[in-house]
PDB file of C-alpha atoms in Angstrom:
ATOM      1  CA  MET A   4       0.000   0.000   0.000  1.00 97.00           C
ATOM      2  CA  ASP A   5       1.198   3.488  -0.830  1.00 98.00           C
ATOM      3  CA  LEU A   6       1.550   5.911   2.063  1.00 98.00           C
ATOM      4  CA  GLY A   7       2.333   9.615   1.958  1.00 98.00           C
ATOM      5  CA  LEU A   8       4.059  10.919   5.081  1.00 98.00           C
ATOM      6  CA  LEU A   9       4.149  14.654   5.781  1.00 98.00           C
ATOM      7  CA  TYR A  10       7.866  15.215   6.042  1.00 98.00           C
ATOM      8  CA  SER A  11      10.079  18.000   7.367  1.00 95.00           C
ATOM      9  CA  GLY A  12      13.458  16.269   7.386  1.00 95.00           C
ATOM     10  CA  GLY A  13      13.462  16.279  11.194  1.00 95.00           C
ATOM     11  CA  LYS A  14      13.770  13.429  13.665  1.00 96.00           C
ATOM     12  CA  ASP A  15      10.069  12.806  14.333  1.00 97.00           C
ATOM     13  CA  SER A  16       8.948  12.475  10.724  1.00 97.00           C
ATOM     14  CA  THR A  17      12.050  10.429   9.857  1.00 98.00           C
ATOM     15  CA  LEU A  18      11.435   8.044  12.752  1.00 98.00           C
ATOM     16  CA  ALA A  19       7.795   7.745  11.646  1.00 98.00           C
ATOM     17  CA  ALA A  20       8.993   6.782   8.163  1.00 98.00           C
ATOM     18  CA  LEU A  21      11.246   4.058   9.566  1.00 98.00           C
ATOM     19  CA  LEU A  22       8.401   2.618  11.648  1.00 97.00           C
ATOM     20  CA  LEU A  23       5.967   2.614   8.702  1.00 98.00           C
ATOM     21  CA  ASP A  24       8.430   1.238   6.146  1.00 98.00           C
ATOM     22  CA  GLU A  25       7.829  -2.347   7.251  1.00 96.00           C
ATOM     23  CA  PHE A  26       4.199  -2.206   6.127  1.00 98.00           C
ATOM     24  CA  TYR A  27       3.882   0.527   3.474  1.00 98.00           C
ATOM     25  CA  ASP A  28       5.565   1.923   0.393  1.00 98.00           C
ATOM     26  CA  VAL A  29       6.441   5.235   2.056  1.00 98.00           C
ATOM     27  CA  THR A  30       6.810   8.478   0.126  1.00 98.00           C
ATOM     28  CA  LEU A  31       8.151  11.389   2.142  1.00 98.00           C
ATOM     29  CA  THR A  32       6.019  14.364   1.186  1.00 98.00           C
ATOM     30  CA  THR A  33       6.981  17.915   2.058  1.00 97.00           C
ATOM     31  CA  ALA A  34       4.213  20.491   2.018  1.00 97.00           C
ATOM     32  CA  HIS A  35       5.337  23.986   1.077  1.00 96.00           C
ATOM     33  CA  PHE A  36       4.037  27.253  -0.349  1.00 97.00           C
ATOM     34  CA  GLY A  37       6.715  28.102  -2.894  1.00 94.00           C
ATOM     35  CA  ILE A  38       7.834  31.008  -0.711  1.00 92.00           C
ATOM     36  CA  SER A  39      11.292  29.569  -0.170  1.00 92.00           C
ATOM     37  CA  ASP A  40      13.251  26.559  -1.351  1.00 93.00           C
ATOM     38  CA  ASP A  41      13.500  25.056   2.148  1.00 92.00           C
ATOM     39  CA  TRP A  42      11.740  21.943   0.819  1.00 95.00           C
ATOM     40  CA  LYS A  43      15.116  20.989  -0.686  1.00 95.00           C
ATOM     41  CA  HIS A  44      16.427  20.190   2.808  1.00 93.00           C
ATOM     42  CA  ALA A  45      13.766  17.485   3.166  1.00 96.00           C
ATOM     43  CA  ARG A  46      14.601  16.137  -0.285  1.00 97.00           C
ATOM     44  CA  GLU A  47      18.249  15.774   0.775  1.00 95.00           C
ATOM     45  CA  THR A  48      17.256  13.930   3.947  1.00 95.00           C
ATOM     46  CA  ALA A  49      14.951  11.678   1.929  1.00 96.00           C
ATOM     47  CA  ARG A  50      17.899  10.783  -0.305  1.00 96.00           C
ATOM     48  CA  ALA A  51      20.141  10.157   2.703  1.00 94.00           C
ATOM     49  CA  THR A  52      17.555   7.853   4.276  1.00 95.00           C
ATOM     50  CA  GLY A  53      16.631   6.028   1.053  1.00 96.00           C
ATOM     51  CA  PHE A  54      12.971   7.027   0.782  1.00 98.00           C
ATOM     52  CA  ALA A  55      11.026   8.318  -2.206  1.00 98.00           C
ATOM     53  CA  PHE A  56      10.276  12.045  -2.043  1.00 98.00           C
ATOM     54  CA  GLU A  57       7.555  14.344  -3.358  1.00 98.00           C
ATOM     55  CA  ARG A  58       6.656  17.992  -2.923  1.00 97.00           C
ATOM     56  CA  LEU A  59       3.107  18.992  -2.076  1.00 97.00           C
ATOM     57  CA  GLU A  60       2.561  22.614  -3.006  1.00 96.00           C
ATOM     58  CA  LEU A  61      -0.102  24.318  -0.900  1.00 97.00           C
ATOM     59  CA  ASP A  62      -2.000  27.490  -1.737  1.00 97.00           C
ATOM     60  CA  PRO A  63       0.069  30.494  -0.521  1.00 96.00           C
ATOM     61  CA  ASP A  64      -3.178  31.955   0.864  1.00 97.00           C
ATOM     62  CA  VAL A  65      -3.023  29.260   3.555  1.00 98.00           C
ATOM     63  CA  ALA A  66       0.373  30.590   4.655  1.00 98.00           C
ATOM     64  CA  HIS A  67      -0.921  34.160   4.773  1.00 98.00           C
ATOM     65  CA  GLU A  68      -3.984  33.056   6.775  1.00 98.00           C
ATOM     66  CA  ALA A  69      -1.648  31.290   9.202  1.00 98.00           C
ATOM     67  CA  VAL A  70       0.539  34.392   9.524  1.00 98.00           C
ATOM     68  CA  GLU A  71      -2.535  36.495  10.326  1.00 98.00           C
ATOM     69  CA  ARG A  72      -3.493  34.039  13.077  1.00 98.00           C
ATOM     70  CA  ILE A  73       0.034  34.163  14.460  1.00 98.00           C
ATOM     71  CA  ARG A  74      -0.029  37.960  14.525  1.00 98.00           C
ATOM     72  CA  GLU A  75      -3.468  38.058  16.163  1.00 98.00           C
ATOM     73  CA  ASP A  76      -2.549  35.447  18.791  1.00 98.00           C
ATOM     74  CA  GLY A  77       0.983  36.670  19.426  1.00 97.00           C
ATOM     75  CA  PHE A  78       2.268  33.078  19.184  1.00 96.00           C
ATOM     76  CA  PRO A  79       2.519  30.453  16.410  1.00 97.00           C
ATOM     77  CA  ARG A  80       0.426  27.528  17.678  1.00 97.00           C
ATOM     78  CA  ASN A  81      -2.891  28.150  15.889  1.00 97.00           C
ATOM     79  CA  GLY A  82      -1.204  29.285  12.682  1.00 98.00           C
ATOM     80  CA  ILE A  83       0.935  26.162  12.470  1.00 97.00           C
ATOM     81  CA  GLN A  84      -2.074  23.999  13.348  1.00 97.00           C
ATOM     82  CA  HIS A  85      -4.026  25.606  10.491  1.00 98.00           C
ATOM     83  CA  VAL A  86      -1.256  24.819   8.011  1.00 98.00           C
ATOM     84  CA  HIS A  87      -0.931  21.215   9.236  1.00 97.00           C
ATOM     85  CA  GLN A  88      -4.642  20.577   8.799  1.00 97.00           C
ATOM     86  CA  GLN A  89      -4.552  22.008   5.282  1.00 98.00           C
ATOM     87  CA  ALA A  90      -1.491  19.896   4.459  1.00 98.00           C
ATOM     88  CA  LEU A  91      -3.232  16.732   5.658  1.00 98.00           C
ATOM     89  CA  GLU A  92      -6.301  17.617   3.579  1.00 97.00           C
ATOM     90  CA  ALA A  93      -4.157  18.087   0.471  1.00 98.00           C
ATOM     91  CA  LEU A  94      -2.228  14.877   1.126  1.00 98.00           C
ATOM     92  CA  ALA A  95      -5.454  12.935   1.700  1.00 97.00           C
ATOM     93  CA  ALA A  96      -6.773  14.183  -1.654  1.00 96.00           C
ATOM     94  CA  ASP A  97      -3.679  12.762  -3.375  1.00 93.00           C
ATOM     95  CA  SER A  98      -3.491   9.187  -4.669  1.00 92.00           C
ATOM     96  CA  PHE A  99      -2.199   7.499  -1.491  1.00 98.00           C
ATOM     97  CA  ASP A 100      -3.941   4.596   0.262  1.00 98.00           C
ATOM     98  CA  ALA A 101      -2.800   5.973   3.613  1.00 98.00           C
ATOM     99  CA  ILE A 102      -1.376   9.207   4.979  1.00 98.00           C
ATOM    100  CA  ALA A 103       0.680   9.860   8.077  1.00 98.00           C
ATOM    101  CA  ASP A 104       2.583  12.448  10.044  1.00 98.00           C
ATOM    102  CA  GLY A 105       5.182  12.474  12.780  1.00 97.00           C
ATOM    103  CA  THR A 106       3.048  13.878  15.593  1.00 97.00           C
ATOM    104  CA  ARG A 107       3.934  12.564  19.051  1.00 96.00           C
ATOM    105  CA  ARG A 108       1.701  11.961  22.064  1.00 96.00           C
ATOM    106  CA  ASP A 109       3.002  15.055  23.855  1.00 95.00           C
ATOM    107  CA  ASP A 110       3.113  17.461  20.911  1.00 94.00           C
ATOM    108  CA  ARG A 111       1.350  20.736  21.576  1.00 91.00           C
ATOM    109  CA  VAL A 112       1.321  21.609  17.902  1.00 92.00           C
ATOM    110  CA  PRO A 113       0.479  20.227  15.470  1.00 94.00           C
ATOM    111  CA  THR A 114      -2.092  17.812  16.805  1.00 93.00           C
ATOM    112  CA  ILE A 115      -4.893  15.846  15.216  1.00 94.00           C
ATOM    113  CA  SER A 116      -7.937  14.873  17.237  1.00 95.00           C
ATOM    114  CA  ARG A 117      -9.663  11.534  16.800  1.00 95.00           C
ATOM    115  CA  ALA A 118     -12.628  13.333  15.250  1.00 97.00           C
ATOM    116  CA  GLN A 119     -10.388  15.128  12.735  1.00 96.00           C
ATOM    117  CA  ALA A 120      -8.642  11.864  11.832  1.00 97.00           C
ATOM    118  CA  GLN A 121     -11.959  10.072  11.356  1.00 98.00           C
ATOM    119  CA  SER A 122     -13.261  12.924   9.214  1.00 97.00           C
ATOM    120  CA  LEU A 123     -10.177  12.795   6.968  1.00 96.00           C
ATOM    121  CA  GLU A 124     -10.555   9.049   6.554  1.00 98.00           C
ATOM    122  CA  ASP A 125     -14.274   9.184   5.827  1.00 98.00           C
ATOM    123  CA  ARG A 126     -14.187  12.093   3.382  1.00 97.00           C
ATOM    124  CA  HIS A 127     -11.124  10.942   1.424  1.00 97.00           C
ATOM    125  CA  GLU A 128     -11.362   7.139   1.801  1.00 97.00           C
ATOM    126  CA  VAL A 129      -7.805   7.036   3.110  1.00 98.00           C
ATOM    127  CA  ASP A 130      -6.229   5.687   6.302  1.00 98.00           C
ATOM    128  CA  TYR A 131      -4.678   8.288   8.612  1.00 98.00           C
ATOM    129  CA  ILE A 132      -1.814   6.970  10.731  1.00 98.00           C
ATOM    130  CA  ALA A 133       0.148   8.680  13.482  1.00 97.00           C
ATOM    131  CA  PRO A 134       2.815   6.077  14.285  1.00 98.00           C
ATOM    132  CA  LEU A 135       4.387   8.169  17.059  1.00 98.00           C
ATOM    133  CA  SER A 136       1.117   8.990  18.841  1.00 96.00           C
ATOM    134  CA  GLY A 137       1.898   6.510  21.606  1.00 96.00           C
ATOM    135  CA  PHE A 138       5.440   7.832  22.088  1.00 97.00           C
ATOM    136  CA  GLY A 139       6.477  10.711  24.315  1.00 96.00           C
ATOM    137  CA  ARG A 140       9.472  12.924  23.600  1.00 95.00           C
ATOM    138  CA  THR A 141      11.862  10.912  25.778  1.00 97.00           C
ATOM    139  CA  ALA A 142      10.994   7.624  24.069  1.00 97.00           C
ATOM    140  CA  VAL A 143      11.362   9.233  20.634  1.00 97.00           C
ATOM    141  CA  ASP A 144      14.715  10.718  21.596  1.00 96.00           C
ATOM    142  CA  ARG A 145      15.998   7.300  22.709  1.00 97.00           C
ATOM    143  CA  LEU A 146      14.971   5.674  19.431  1.00 97.00           C
ATOM    144  CA  VAL A 147      16.410   8.543  17.410  1.00 97.00           C
ATOM    145  CA  GLU A 148      19.712   8.351  19.287  1.00 96.00           C
ATOM    146  CA  ALA A 149      19.971   4.655  18.444  1.00 96.00           C
ATOM    147  CA  ARG A 150      19.151   4.950  14.718  1.00 96.00           C
ATOM    148  CA  LEU A 151      19.581   8.452  13.286  1.00 97.00           C
ATOM    149  CA  ASP A 152      22.350  10.965  12.738  1.00 96.00           C
ATOM    150  CA  VAL A 153      20.823  14.311  13.664  1.00 96.00           C
ATOM    151  CA  THR A 154      21.893  17.949  13.712  1.00 94.00           C
ATOM    152  CA  VAL A 155      20.218  19.954  16.490  1.00 94.00           C
ATOM    153  CA  GLY A 156      20.170  23.705  16.932  1.00 93.00           C
ATOM    154  CA  PRO A 157      18.147  26.895  17.271  1.00 92.00           C
ATOM    155  CA  SER A 158      15.149  27.066  14.975  1.00 85.00           C
ATOM    156  CA  GLU A 159      16.465  30.037  13.018  1.00 80.00           C
ATOM    157  CA  GLU A 160      19.771  28.281  12.267  1.00 86.00           C
ATOM    158  CA  ILE A 161      18.800  24.698  11.365  1.00 85.00           C
ATOM    159  CA  ASP A 162      18.102  23.732   7.752  1.00 79.00           C
ATOM    160  CA  ARG A 163      14.638  22.225   7.687  1.00 80.00           C
ATOM    161  CA  ALA A 164      11.495  22.035   5.615  1.00 88.00           C
ATOM    162  CA  ASP A 165       8.723  22.536   8.143  1.00 88.00           C
ATOM    163  CA  TYR A 166       5.875  25.017   7.935  1.00 90.00           C
ATOM    164  CA  GLU A 167       7.515  27.320  10.426  1.00 91.00           C
ATOM    165  CA  ALA A 168      10.404  28.242   8.126  1.00 91.00           C
ATOM    166  CA  GLU A 169       8.156  29.704   5.428  1.00 95.00           C
ATOM    167  CA  LEU A 170       5.866  31.399   7.959  1.00 96.00           C
ATOM    168  CA  ARG A 171       8.928  33.012   9.548  1.00 95.00           C
ATOM    169  CA  ALA A 172      10.056  34.165   6.093  1.00 94.00           C
ATOM    170  CA  ILE A 173       6.731  35.887   5.416  1.00 97.00           C
ATOM    171  CA  ILE A 174       6.756  37.649   8.778  1.00 97.00           C
ATOM    172  CA  ALA A 175      10.398  38.722   8.382  1.00 96.00           C
ATOM    173  CA  GLU A 176       9.688  40.144   4.928  1.00 96.00           C
ATOM    174  CA  GLU A 177       6.494  41.953   5.923  1.00 97.00           C
ATOM    175  CA  ASP A 178       7.229  42.974   9.527  1.00 97.00           C
ATOM    176  CA  GLY A 179      10.995  42.665   9.898  1.00 96.00           C
ATOM    177  CA  PRO A 180      13.213  40.107  11.650  1.00 95.00           C
ATOM    178  CA  ALA A 181      12.437  41.504  15.106  1.00 96.00           C
ATOM    179  CA  ALA A 182       8.779  40.491  14.669  1.00 97.00           C
ATOM    180  CA  VAL A 183       9.826  36.881  14.129  1.00 96.00           C
ATOM    181  CA  ALA A 184      11.696  36.877  17.442  1.00 94.00           C
ATOM    182  CA  GLU A 185       8.655  38.354  19.194  1.00 96.00           C
ATOM    183  CA  LEU A 186       6.177  35.828  17.789  1.00 97.00           C
ATOM    184  CA  PHE A 187       8.197  32.594  17.829  1.00 94.00           C
ATOM    185  CA  PRO A 188       9.627  31.362  21.133  1.00 92.00           C
ATOM    186  CA  ASP A 189      13.214  30.149  21.131  1.00 89.00           C
ATOM    187  CA  HIS A 190      13.340  26.407  20.523  1.00 88.00           C
ATOM    188  CA  ASP A 191      15.544  23.789  18.930  1.00 90.00           C
ATOM    189  CA  GLN A 192      14.873  22.024  15.650  1.00 91.00           C
ATOM    190  CA  THR A 193      16.393  18.873  14.195  1.00 93.00           C
ATOM    191  CA  TYR A 194      17.635  17.914  10.781  1.00 92.00           C
ATOM    192  CA  VAL A 195      18.405  14.277   9.977  1.00 96.00           C
ATOM    193  CA  THR A 196      21.597  13.612   8.040  1.00 93.00           C
ATOM    194  CA  GLY A 197      21.524   9.808   7.961  1.00 93.00           C
ATOM    195  CA  VAL A 198      20.271   6.458   9.253  1.00 94.00           C
ATOM    196  CA  ARG A 199      22.497   4.007  11.089  1.00 92.00           C
TER     197      ARG A 199
END
């Protein structure tokens, strides 16, 4: 069965791919808006890990809607959640038998409720799978340490292909770099460079 996995090139989505690979023909799929070429980082990780890769171009209006939510809220959670839901919708409308993401049990954003998952499955006749939903951060980190080569660093410095990078780019262009620092809390990101 063909499965499309929303993919950023980070540790969670890469670990999800490894777990699903036993049962599905996994294609790592990076959703982007065409605002930057950050999707290329995920393509490089896909090559390094041996998985097929596709881009999923989303409507740039979705990014601008997310940025407006971030500005209104003063933090990124609801904006990123909006983008993730739109990305899952677009992926579910593709030709895959199943779709997945790398959301963990203790993720604050993005998250998918049981009702949202069921709705995706019913409307698109696709299986939605969250292979890390039973894993907390500590368990994921242990598995990652055993299997993946990972670069870790501040969000603004790590090459990655997640939604946040393009949302930050829009805000920096429209409001200046200082606005990005005000809206996005300091946090680390990961970028996978290989599988052991």
